[in-house]
């Protein structure tokens, strides 16, 4: 009889709920503060937040960010400051999604989304330029053809807390010097960041 | 396969569909886990993600039985000849997925010990970013590869994309170049001999 006990295990499993997700149609819920691909944010008036200071490129441990700044022209400035980043490239075949660029950024120009599903058939696609990283006119990440965004997923962007916020305390939720979300200005945090 | 001279007609077109369907639906990966990416690769084979949905649940330990090599992890200079040998032992048709930033470009290990991109050794079809890529990212890359298999040419695959990597290996390493750290005779695997 013992030789059939193994079949009993299989038989019992048939009546248990199925845990397999069906990936291309549905994704698993990503955790808060998930580190996915980056976006470059803009202010509500359409100005870019990036000032081309290259701090993100300096702090990057994988050296995957390439930034070059240029002076704003007084007539049609791209960013509110003196300078703006006119070249901004991230090589996603180097990026390890450590989020140190997000912590280093003084203007919260670069943040990370929760998108993590992308793959490339050639190396050139892996280098995201500024046009691909910059959010569109509604403050949402631009979808590249090889990325899999499901409906409403760009709402659920990575909630992050600046390491340099007031006393590093997550209870300062919603204050001016704490920002919860990317996009136009400051979006509402996804849910209670107060731990 | 002895069909190189056959022109395209209705019969070969239908046959090509069948071959592509068969290749896509039972692509067996060779287990080539080198680092932390292999943990995510194992998770992709587990119950929550279940690569068996694509007919890929058998990670073969023998390269002779595998169609797809998932290079999961950083490839050291010492591992590079082994990787090339495993690739050469696989039978055509064969594909390579470079999983994770370390395999794709060296990642944060920009030093003398790590091969800066596994496409210097083997032709890579799909690059998957992430450190490590999650099981869903790996499945995205696998589905990307399946789509390439479904729409691609079955006969002229290697010569069409120049050996897969888009790099002229003959130009990178001329025949009379100085000895390289990797002691694989790459000259034997030019694009002409790699053609199916």
CSV table of C-alpha atoms in Angstrom, one decimal:
chain,number,residue,atom,x,y,z
A,1,UNK,CA,0.0,0.0,0.0
A,2,UNK,CA,2.9,2.3,0.7
A,3,UNK,CA,3.7,2.4,-3.0
A,4,UNK,CA,0.5,4.3,-3.6
A,5,UNK,CA,0.9,6.8,-0.9
A,6,UNK,CA,2.8,9.1,-3.3
A,7,UNK,CA,-0.2,9.2,-5.6
A,8,UNK,CA,-2.2,10.3,-2.6
A,9,UNK,CA,-0.2,13.4,-2.3
A,10,UNK,CA,-0.8,14.3,-5.9
A,11,UNK,CA,-4.5,13.5,-5.6
A,12,UNK,CA,-4.8,15.8,-2.6
A,13,UNK,CA,-3.1,18.7,-4.4
A,14,UNK,CA,-5.8,18.6,-7.1
A,15,UNK,CA,-8.4,20.1,-4.7
A,16,UNK,CA,-6.2,22.8,-3.3
A,17,UNK,CA,-6.4,26.4,-4.7
A,18,UNK,CA,-4.1,27.1,-7.6
A,19,UNK,CA,-1.3,29.5,-6.8
A,20,UNK,CA,0.2,29.9,-10.2
A,21,UNK,CA,-0.1,33.4,-11.7
A,22,UNK,CA,-0.7,33.9,-15.4
A,23,UNK,CA,2.1,36.3,-16.1
A,24,UNK,CA,1.5,38.1,-19.4
A,25,UNK,CA,-2.2,38.6,-18.6
A,26,UNK,CA,-1.8,39.4,-14.9
A,27,UNK,CA,1.1,40.5,-12.8
A,28,UNK,CA,1.8,40.1,-9.1
A,29,UNK,CA,1.4,43.1,-7.0
A,30,UNK,CA,4.7,44.8,-6.5
A,31,UNK,CA,5.7,45.9,-3.1
A,32,UNK,CA,5.8,49.5,-2.0
A,33,UNK,CA,9.0,51.3,-2.8
A,34,UNK,CA,9.8,48.8,-5.5
A,35,UNK,CA,12.7,49.8,-7.7
A,36,UNK,CA,11.8,49.6,-11.3
A,37,UNK,CA,12.8,51.7,-14.3
A,38,UNK,CA,13.4,55.4,-13.9
A,39,UNK,CA,11.4,58.4,-15.0
A,40,UNK,CA,12.5,62.0,-15.3
A,41,UNK,CA,9.9,64.2,-13.7
A,42,UNK,CA,8.5,67.6,-14.6
A,43,UNK,CA,6.8,70.4,-12.7
A,44,UNK,CA,3.1,71.2,-13.1
A,45,UNK,CA,3.9,73.9,-15.6
A,46,UNK,CA,5.8,71.5,-17.8
A,47,UNK,CA,9.3,72.5,-16.8
A,48,UNK,CA,11.8,69.8,-16.3
A,49,UNK,CA,13.0,69.1,-12.8
A,50,UNK,CA,16.5,68.0,-13.9
A,51,UNK,CA,19.1,70.7,-13.5
A,52,UNK,CA,22.0,68.8,-15.0
A,53,UNK,CA,24.1,68.6,-11.9
A,54,UNK,CA,25.3,65.1,-12.6
A,55,UNK,CA,25.1,64.0,-8.9
A,56,UNK,CA,23.2,60.9,-10.0
A,57,UNK,CA,25.9,60.0,-12.4
A,58,UNK,CA,28.5,60.6,-9.8
A,59,UNK,CA,26.8,58.4,-7.2
A,60,UNK,CA,25.9,55.6,-9.5
A,61,UNK,CA,27.9,52.5,-8.5
A,62,UNK,CA,27.5,50.8,-11.8
A,63,UNK,CA,28.3,54.0,-13.8
A,64,UNK,CA,25.3,53.6,-16.0
A,65,UNK,CA,24.0,57.2,-16.0
A,66,UNK,CA,25.4,59.8,-18.5
A,67,UNK,CA,24.3,63.4,-18.0
A,68,UNK,CA,25.5,66.6,-19.6
A,69,UNK,CA,24.2,69.9,-18.5
A,70,UNK,CA,23.7,73.0,-20.5
A,71,UNK,CA,22.8,76.6,-19.8
A,72,UNK,CA,19.1,77.5,-20.0
A,73,UNK,CA,18.4,80.2,-22.6
A,74,UNK,CA,16.6,83.1,-20.9
A,75,UNK,CA,13.9,83.2,-23.6
A,76,UNK,CA,12.7,79.6,-23.4
A,77,UNK,CA,14.1,77.9,-20.3
A,78,UNK,CA,13.7,74.1,-20.0
A,79,UNK,CA,14.1,74.0,-16.3
A,80,UNK,CA,13.6,76.7,-13.6
A,81,UNK,CA,17.3,76.9,-12.7
A,82,UNK,CA,20.3,78.1,-14.5
A,83,UNK,CA,21.0,74.8,-16.2
A,84,UNK,CA,19.2,71.8,-17.4
A,85,UNK,CA,20.2,68.3,-18.4
A,86,UNK,CA,20.2,68.2,-22.2
A,87,UNK,CA,21.7,64.7,-22.5
A,88,UNK,CA,20.4,62.1,-20.1
A,89,UNK,CA,21.0,58.5,-20.7
A,90,UNK,CA,20.7,55.4,-18.6
A,91,UNK,CA,22.1,52.1,-19.7
A,92,UNK,CA,19.7,49.4,-18.4
A,93,UNK,CA,22.2,46.7,-19.1
A,94,UNK,CA,24.3,48.3,-16.3
A,95,UNK,CA,21.7,49.7,-13.9
A,96,UNK,CA,21.3,47.6,-10.7
A,97,UNK,CA,18.3,49.6,-9.5
A,98,UNK,CA,19.9,50.6,-6.2
A,99,UNK,CA,18.0,53.9,-6.1
A,100,UNK,CA,21.0,55.9,-5.1
A,101,UNK,CA,20.5,58.3,-8.0
A,102,UNK,CA,17.0,59.0,-6.5
A,103,UNK,CA,18.5,59.7,-3.1
A,104,UNK,CA,21.2,61.9,-4.6
A,105,UNK,CA,18.9,64.0,-6.7
A,106,UNK,CA,18.4,67.5,-5.2
A,107,UNK,CA,15.3,68.3,-7.1
A,108,UNK,CA,13.6,64.9,-7.1
A,109,UNK,CA,13.9,64.9,-10.9
A,110,UNK,CA,14.7,61.2,-11.2
A,111,UNK,CA,12.5,58.6,-9.5
A,112,UNK,CA,11.7,55.0,-10.1
A,113,UNK,CA,8.5,53.4,-11.3
A,114,UNK,CA,7.4,49.9,-10.5
A,115,UNK,CA,7.9,48.7,-14.1
A,116,UNK,CA,10.4,45.9,-14.0
A,117,UNK,CA,9.4,43.8,-17.0
A,118,UNK,CA,11.4,44.7,-20.1
A,119,UNK,CA,13.9,42.9,-22.2
A,120,UNK,CA,15.8,43.8,-25.3
A,121,UNK,CA,16.8,42.1,-28.5
A,122,UNK,CA,19.8,44.4,-29.1
A,123,UNK,CA,22.0,46.5,-26.9
A,124,UNK,CA,21.0,49.8,-28.4
A,125,UNK,CA,17.4,49.5,-27.1
A,126,UNK,CA,18.8,49.2,-23.6
A,127,UNK,CA,20.1,52.7,-23.5
A,128,UNK,CA,17.2,54.9,-22.6
A,129,UNK,CA,17.6,58.5,-23.7
A,130,UNK,CA,16.0,61.6,-22.2
A,131,UNK,CA,13.0,61.4,-24.6
A,132,UNK,CA,12.2,57.9,-23.3
A,133,UNK,CA,12.7,58.7,-19.7
A,134,UNK,CA,10.9,62.0,-19.4
A,135,UNK,CA,7.3,61.8,-18.3
A,136,UNK,CA,4.6,62.9,-20.8
A,137,UNK,CA,2.3,65.9,-20.6
A,138,UNK,CA,0.1,64.2,-18.1
A,139,UNK,CA,2.9,63.2,-15.8
A,140,UNK,CA,2.9,59.6,-16.7
A,141,UNK,CA,5.8,57.4,-17.8
A,142,UNK,CA,6.2,57.0,-21.6
A,143,UNK,CA,5.6,53.4,-22.6
A,144,UNK,CA,8.2,51.9,-24.8
A,145,UNK,CA,7.1,49.2,-27.3
A,146,UNK,CA,8.9,46.4,-25.5
A,147,UNK,CA,7.6,47.3,-22.1
A,148,UNK,CA,4.6,45.6,-20.6
A,149,UNK,CA,2.4,48.1,-18.7
A,150,UNK,CA,-0.9,46.7,-17.8
A,151,UNK,CA,-3.9,48.9,-17.3
A,152,UNK,CA,-3.6,51.5,-14.6
A,153,UNK,CA,-0.1,50.3,-13.7
A,154,UNK,CA,1.5,53.7,-14.2
A,155,UNK,CA,-0.6,55.0,-11.4
A,156,UNK,CA,1.1,52.7,-9.0
A,157,UNK,CA,4.5,54.2,-9.2
A,158,UNK,CA,7.3,53.6,-6.7
A,159,UNK,CA,6.6,55.1,-3.4
A,160,UNK,CA,9.8,56.3,-1.9
A,161,UNK,CA,10.9,58.4,0.9
A,162,UNK,CA,13.9,60.6,0.7
A,163,UNK,CA,16.7,59.5,3.1
A,164,UNK,CA,17.2,63.2,3.9
A,165,UNK,CA,13.6,64.0,4.8
A,166,UNK,CA,13.0,65.6,8.2
A,167,UNK,CA,14.8,63.4,10.7
A,168,UNK,CA,14.3,60.5,8.3
A,169,UNK,CA,10.9,60.0,9.9
A,170,UNK,CA,8.2,58.5,7.8
A,171,UNK,CA,5.6,60.2,9.9
A,172,UNK,CA,6.3,63.4,8.1
A,173,UNK,CA,4.0,62.1,5.3
A,174,UNK,CA,2.5,64.8,3.2
A,175,UNK,CA,4.8,67.6,4.3
A,176,UNK,CA,6.5,69.8,1.8
A,177,UNK,CA,9.9,68.4,2.5
A,178,UNK,CA,8.7,64.8,2.0
A,179,UNK,CA,7.5,63.5,-1.3
A,180,UNK,CA,5.6,60.4,-1.8
A,181,UNK,CA,5.2,60.0,-5.5
A,182,UNK,CA,6.5,61.0,-8.9
A,183,UNK,CA,4.8,62.7,-11.7
A,184,UNK,CA,3.4,66.2,-11.9
A,185,UNK,CA,4.3,67.9,-8.7
A,186,UNK,CA,3.7,65.6,-5.8
A,187,UNK,CA,1.2,62.9,-6.0
A,188,UNK,CA,-0.6,61.3,-3.1
A,189,UNK,CA,1.4,58.5,-1.5
A,190,UNK,CA,0.1,55.1,-2.4
A,191,UNK,CA,-0.9,54.1,1.1
A,192,UNK,CA,0.3,54.6,4.6
A,193,UNK,CA,4.0,55.1,4.5
A,194,UNK,CA,4.0,55.6,8.2
A,195,UNK,CA,5.4,52.3,9.5
B,1,UNK,CA,18.4,20.0,-42.6
B,2,UNK,CA,19.1,19.6,-46.3
B,3,UNK,CA,16.5,22.1,-47.3
B,4,UNK,CA,18.6,25.1,-48.0
B,5,UNK,CA,18.0,24.9,-51.8
B,6,UNK,CA,14.2,24.6,-51.5
B,7,UNK,CA,12.4,27.8,-52.4
B,8,UNK,CA,9.4,29.1,-50.5
B,9,UNK,CA,6.1,27.7,-51.5
B,10,UNK,CA,2.9,26.7,-49.8
B,11,UNK,CA,4.2,23.4,-48.4
B,12,UNK,CA,7.4,24.8,-47.0
B,13,UNK,CA,5.5,27.7,-45.6
B,14,UNK,CA,3.2,25.5,-43.6
B,15,UNK,CA,6.1,23.3,-42.6
B,16,UNK,CA,7.9,26.3,-41.3
B,17,UNK,CA,4.9,27.2,-39.2
B,18,UNK,CA,4.9,23.8,-37.7
B,19,UNK,CA,8.6,23.8,-37.0
B,20,UNK,CA,8.4,27.3,-35.4
B,21,UNK,CA,5.4,26.2,-33.3
B,22,UNK,CA,7.3,23.1,-32.1
B,23,UNK,CA,10.4,25.0,-31.3
B,24,UNK,CA,8.5,27.7,-29.4
B,25,UNK,CA,6.4,25.3,-27.4
B,26,UNK,CA,9.1,23.0,-26.1
B,27,UNK,CA,12.2,25.1,-25.6
B,28,UNK,CA,14.3,23.3,-23.0
B,29,UNK,CA,16.7,25.5,-21.1
B,30,UNK,CA,20.1,24.4,-20.1
B,31,UNK,CA,20.8,25.1,-16.4
B,32,UNK,CA,23.7,27.6,-16.5
B,33,UNK,CA,23.1,29.4,-13.2
B,34,UNK,CA,26.2,31.3,-12.1
B,35,UNK,CA,25.1,33.7,-9.4
B,36,UNK,CA,22.1,35.2,-7.7
B,37,UNK,CA,20.2,35.4,-11.0
B,38,UNK,CA,20.0,31.6,-10.9
B,39,UNK,CA,17.9,31.9,-7.7
B,40,UNK,CA,15.3,33.9,-9.7
B,41,UNK,CA,15.6,31.5,-12.5
B,42,UNK,CA,14.7,28.7,-10.1
B,43,UNK,CA,11.8,30.7,-8.8
B,44,UNK,CA,10.5,31.1,-12.3
B,45,UNK,CA,10.5,27.4,-12.6
B,46,UNK,CA,8.6,27.0,-9.3
B,47,UNK,CA,4.9,26.9,-8.7
B,48,UNK,CA,4.1,30.6,-8.5
B,49,UNK,CA,5.4,31.5,-11.9
B,50,UNK,CA,5.7,28.0,-13.5
B,51,UNK,CA,7.7,27.9,-16.7
B,52,UNK,CA,5.9,24.7,-17.4
B,53,UNK,CA,3.1,26.8,-18.9
B,54,UNK,CA,5.4,27.4,-21.8
B,55,UNK,CA,6.8,23.9,-21.9
B,56,UNK,CA,10.0,25.0,-20.4
B,57,UNK,CA,9.9,23.3,-17.0
B,58,UNK,CA,12.8,20.9,-17.6
B,59,UNK,CA,16.1,22.6,-17.0
B,60,UNK,CA,18.5,20.1,-18.6
B,61,UNK,CA,21.8,19.4,-16.9
B,62,UNK,CA,23.2,18.2,-20.2
B,63,UNK,CA,23.7,20.7,-23.0
B,64,UNK,CA,23.0,18.1,-25.6
B,65,UNK,CA,19.4,18.1,-24.6
B,66,UNK,CA,18.9,21.8,-24.4
B,67,UNK,CA,17.8,24.4,-26.9
B,68,UNK,CA,18.2,27.6,-24.8
B,69,UNK,CA,21.0,28.7,-22.6
B,70,UNK,CA,20.0,31.1,-19.9
B,71,UNK,CA,23.3,32.7,-18.7
B,72,UNK,CA,22.2,33.7,-15.3
B,73,UNK,CA,24.9,35.6,-13.5
B,74,UNK,CA,28.3,37.2,-13.9
B,75,UNK,CA,30.7,35.3,-16.1
B,76,UNK,CA,34.3,35.4,-14.8
B,77,UNK,CA,37.2,35.2,-17.2
B,78,UNK,CA,37.9,31.7,-16.0
B,79,UNK,CA,34.3,30.6,-16.6
B,80,UNK,CA,34.2,32.0,-20.1
B,81,UNK,CA,35.8,28.9,-21.9
B,82,UNK,CA,33.5,26.6,-20.0
B,83,UNK,CA,30.5,28.7,-21.1
B,84,UNK,CA,31.6,28.6,-24.7
B,85,UNK,CA,32.1,24.9,-24.6
B,86,UNK,CA,28.7,24.3,-23.2
B,87,UNK,CA,27.3,26.5,-25.9
B,88,UNK,CA,29.2,24.5,-28.6
B,89,UNK,CA,27.9,21.3,-27.2
B,90,UNK,CA,24.3,22.3,-27.6
B,91,UNK,CA,22.7,21.2,-30.8
B,92,UNK,CA,21.2,23.6,-33.3
B,93,UNK,CA,18.8,25.3,-33.2
B,94,UNK,CA,20.0,27.0,-30.0
B,95,UNK,CA,19.4,30.3,-28.4
B,96,UNK,CA,21.0,32.3,-25.6
B,97,UNK,CA,19.4,34.6,-23.1
B,98,UNK,CA,21.7,36.9,-21.2
B,99,UNK,CA,19.9,37.2,-17.9
B,100,UNK,CA,20.8,40.1,-15.6
B,101,UNK,CA,23.1,43.1,-16.0
B,102,UNK,CA,26.2,41.2,-15.0
B,103,UNK,CA,25.8,38.7,-17.9
B,104,UNK,CA,24.7,41.4,-20.3
B,105,UNK,CA,27.4,44.0,-19.7
B,106,UNK,CA,29.4,43.2,-16.6
B,107,UNK,CA,27.0,45.4,-14.6
B,108,UNK,CA,28.6,47.0,-11.5
B,109,UNK,CA,31.5,44.6,-11.7
B,110,UNK,CA,33.5,46.7,-14.1
B,111,UNK,CA,36.9,45.0,-13.4
B,112,UNK,CA,39.4,42.6,-14.7
B,113,UNK,CA,37.8,39.4,-13.4
B,114,UNK,CA,34.4,39.6,-15.1
B,115,UNK,CA,33.7,39.3,-18.8
B,116,UNK,CA,32.1,42.6,-19.8
B,117,UNK,CA,29.1,41.2,-21.6
B,118,UNK,CA,28.6,37.5,-22.4
B,119,UNK,CA,28.0,38.4,-26.1
B,120,UNK,CA,31.8,38.6,-26.4
B,121,UNK,CA,31.7,34.8,-26.1
B,122,UNK,CA,28.4,33.6,-27.4
B,123,UNK,CA,25.8,35.2,-29.7
B,124,UNK,CA,23.0,36.5,-27.4
B,125,UNK,CA,19.4,36.7,-28.6
B,126,UNK,CA,17.7,38.5,-25.7
B,127,UNK,CA,19.1,40.7,-23.0
B,128,UNK,CA,17.2,40.9,-19.7
B,129,UNK,CA,18.0,43.9,-17.5
B,130,UNK,CA,17.8,43.9,-13.7
B,131,UNK,CA,20.0,43.0,-10.8
B,132,UNK,CA,18.7,40.3,-10.5
B,133,UNK,CA,15.7,40.3,-12.9
B,134,UNK,CA,12.7,38.9,-11.2
B,135,UNK,CA,10.9,35.8,-12.5
B,136,UNK,CA,8.4,38.1,-14.3
B,137,UNK,CA,11.2,39.9,-16.1
B,138,UNK,CA,12.7,36.6,-17.0
B,139,UNK,CA,9.4,35.4,-18.4
B,140,UNK,CA,9.1,38.7,-20.3
B,141,UNK,CA,12.4,37.9,-22.0
B,142,UNK,CA,11.4,34.3,-22.6
B,143,UNK,CA,8.2,35.5,-24.3
B,144,UNK,CA,10.2,38.0,-26.2
B,145,UNK,CA,12.4,35.2,-27.5
B,146,UNK,CA,9.4,33.0,-28.3
B,147,UNK,CA,8.0,35.8,-30.4
B,148,UNK,CA,11.3,36.0,-32.2
B,149,UNK,CA,11.2,32.3,-32.9
B,150,UNK,CA,7.7,32.5,-34.1
B,151,UNK,CA,8.3,35.2,-36.6
B,152,UNK,CA,11.8,34.5,-37.6
B,153,UNK,CA,13.4,32.5,-40.4
B,154,UNK,CA,14.1,29.0,-39.4
B,155,UNK,CA,16.9,28.4,-41.9
B,156,UNK,CA,18.9,31.6,-42.0
B,157,UNK,CA,18.7,32.7,-38.4
B,158,UNK,CA,22.3,32.8,-37.6
B,159,UNK,CA,23.6,34.5,-40.8
B,160,UNK,CA,20.7,37.0,-40.8
B,161,UNK,CA,21.6,38.6,-37.4
B,162,UNK,CA,25.3,38.0,-37.9
B,163,UNK,CA,25.6,35.4,-35.3
B,164,UNK,CA,23.1,36.8,-32.9
B,165,UNK,CA,25.1,39.5,-31.1
B,166,UNK,CA,25.3,42.0,-33.9
B,167,UNK,CA,29.0,42.0,-33.5
B,168,UNK,CA,31.5,41.0,-36.2
B,169,UNK,CA,33.6,38.6,-34.2
B,170,UNK,CA,36.1,38.4,-36.9
B,171,UNK,CA,36.6,42.2,-36.6
B,172,UNK,CA,36.9,42.2,-32.9
B,173,UNK,CA,39.5,39.5,-32.9
B,174,UNK,CA,41.7,39.4,-36.0
B,175,UNK,CA,43.4,36.1,-36.7
B,176,UNK,CA,46.9,37.4,-35.9
B,177,UNK,CA,45.9,39.3,-32.7
B,178,UNK,CA,47.8,38.8,-29.5
B,179,UNK,CA,46.8,36.0,-27.2
B,180,UNK,CA,43.6,36.8,-25.3
B,181,UNK,CA,42.7,35.8,-21.8
B,182,UNK,CA,39.9,33.7,-23.1
B,183,UNK,CA,41.5,30.6,-24.7
B,184,UNK,CA,38.5,29.7,-26.9
B,185,UNK,CA,39.2,29.5,-30.6
B,186,UNK,CA,36.6,32.0,-31.6
B,187,UNK,CA,37.9,32.0,-35.2
B,188,UNK,CA,36.4,28.6,-35.7
B,189,UNK,CA,32.9,30.0,-35.1
B,190,UNK,CA,32.6,32.7,-37.6
B,191,UNK,CA,29.2,33.5,-38.9
B,192,UNK,CA,29.5,31.2,-41.9
B,193,UNK,CA,30.0,28.1,-39.9
B,194,UNK,CA,27.3,29.1,-37.4
B,195,UNK,CA,24.7,29.3,-40.1
B,196,UNK,CA,22.2,26.5,-39.7
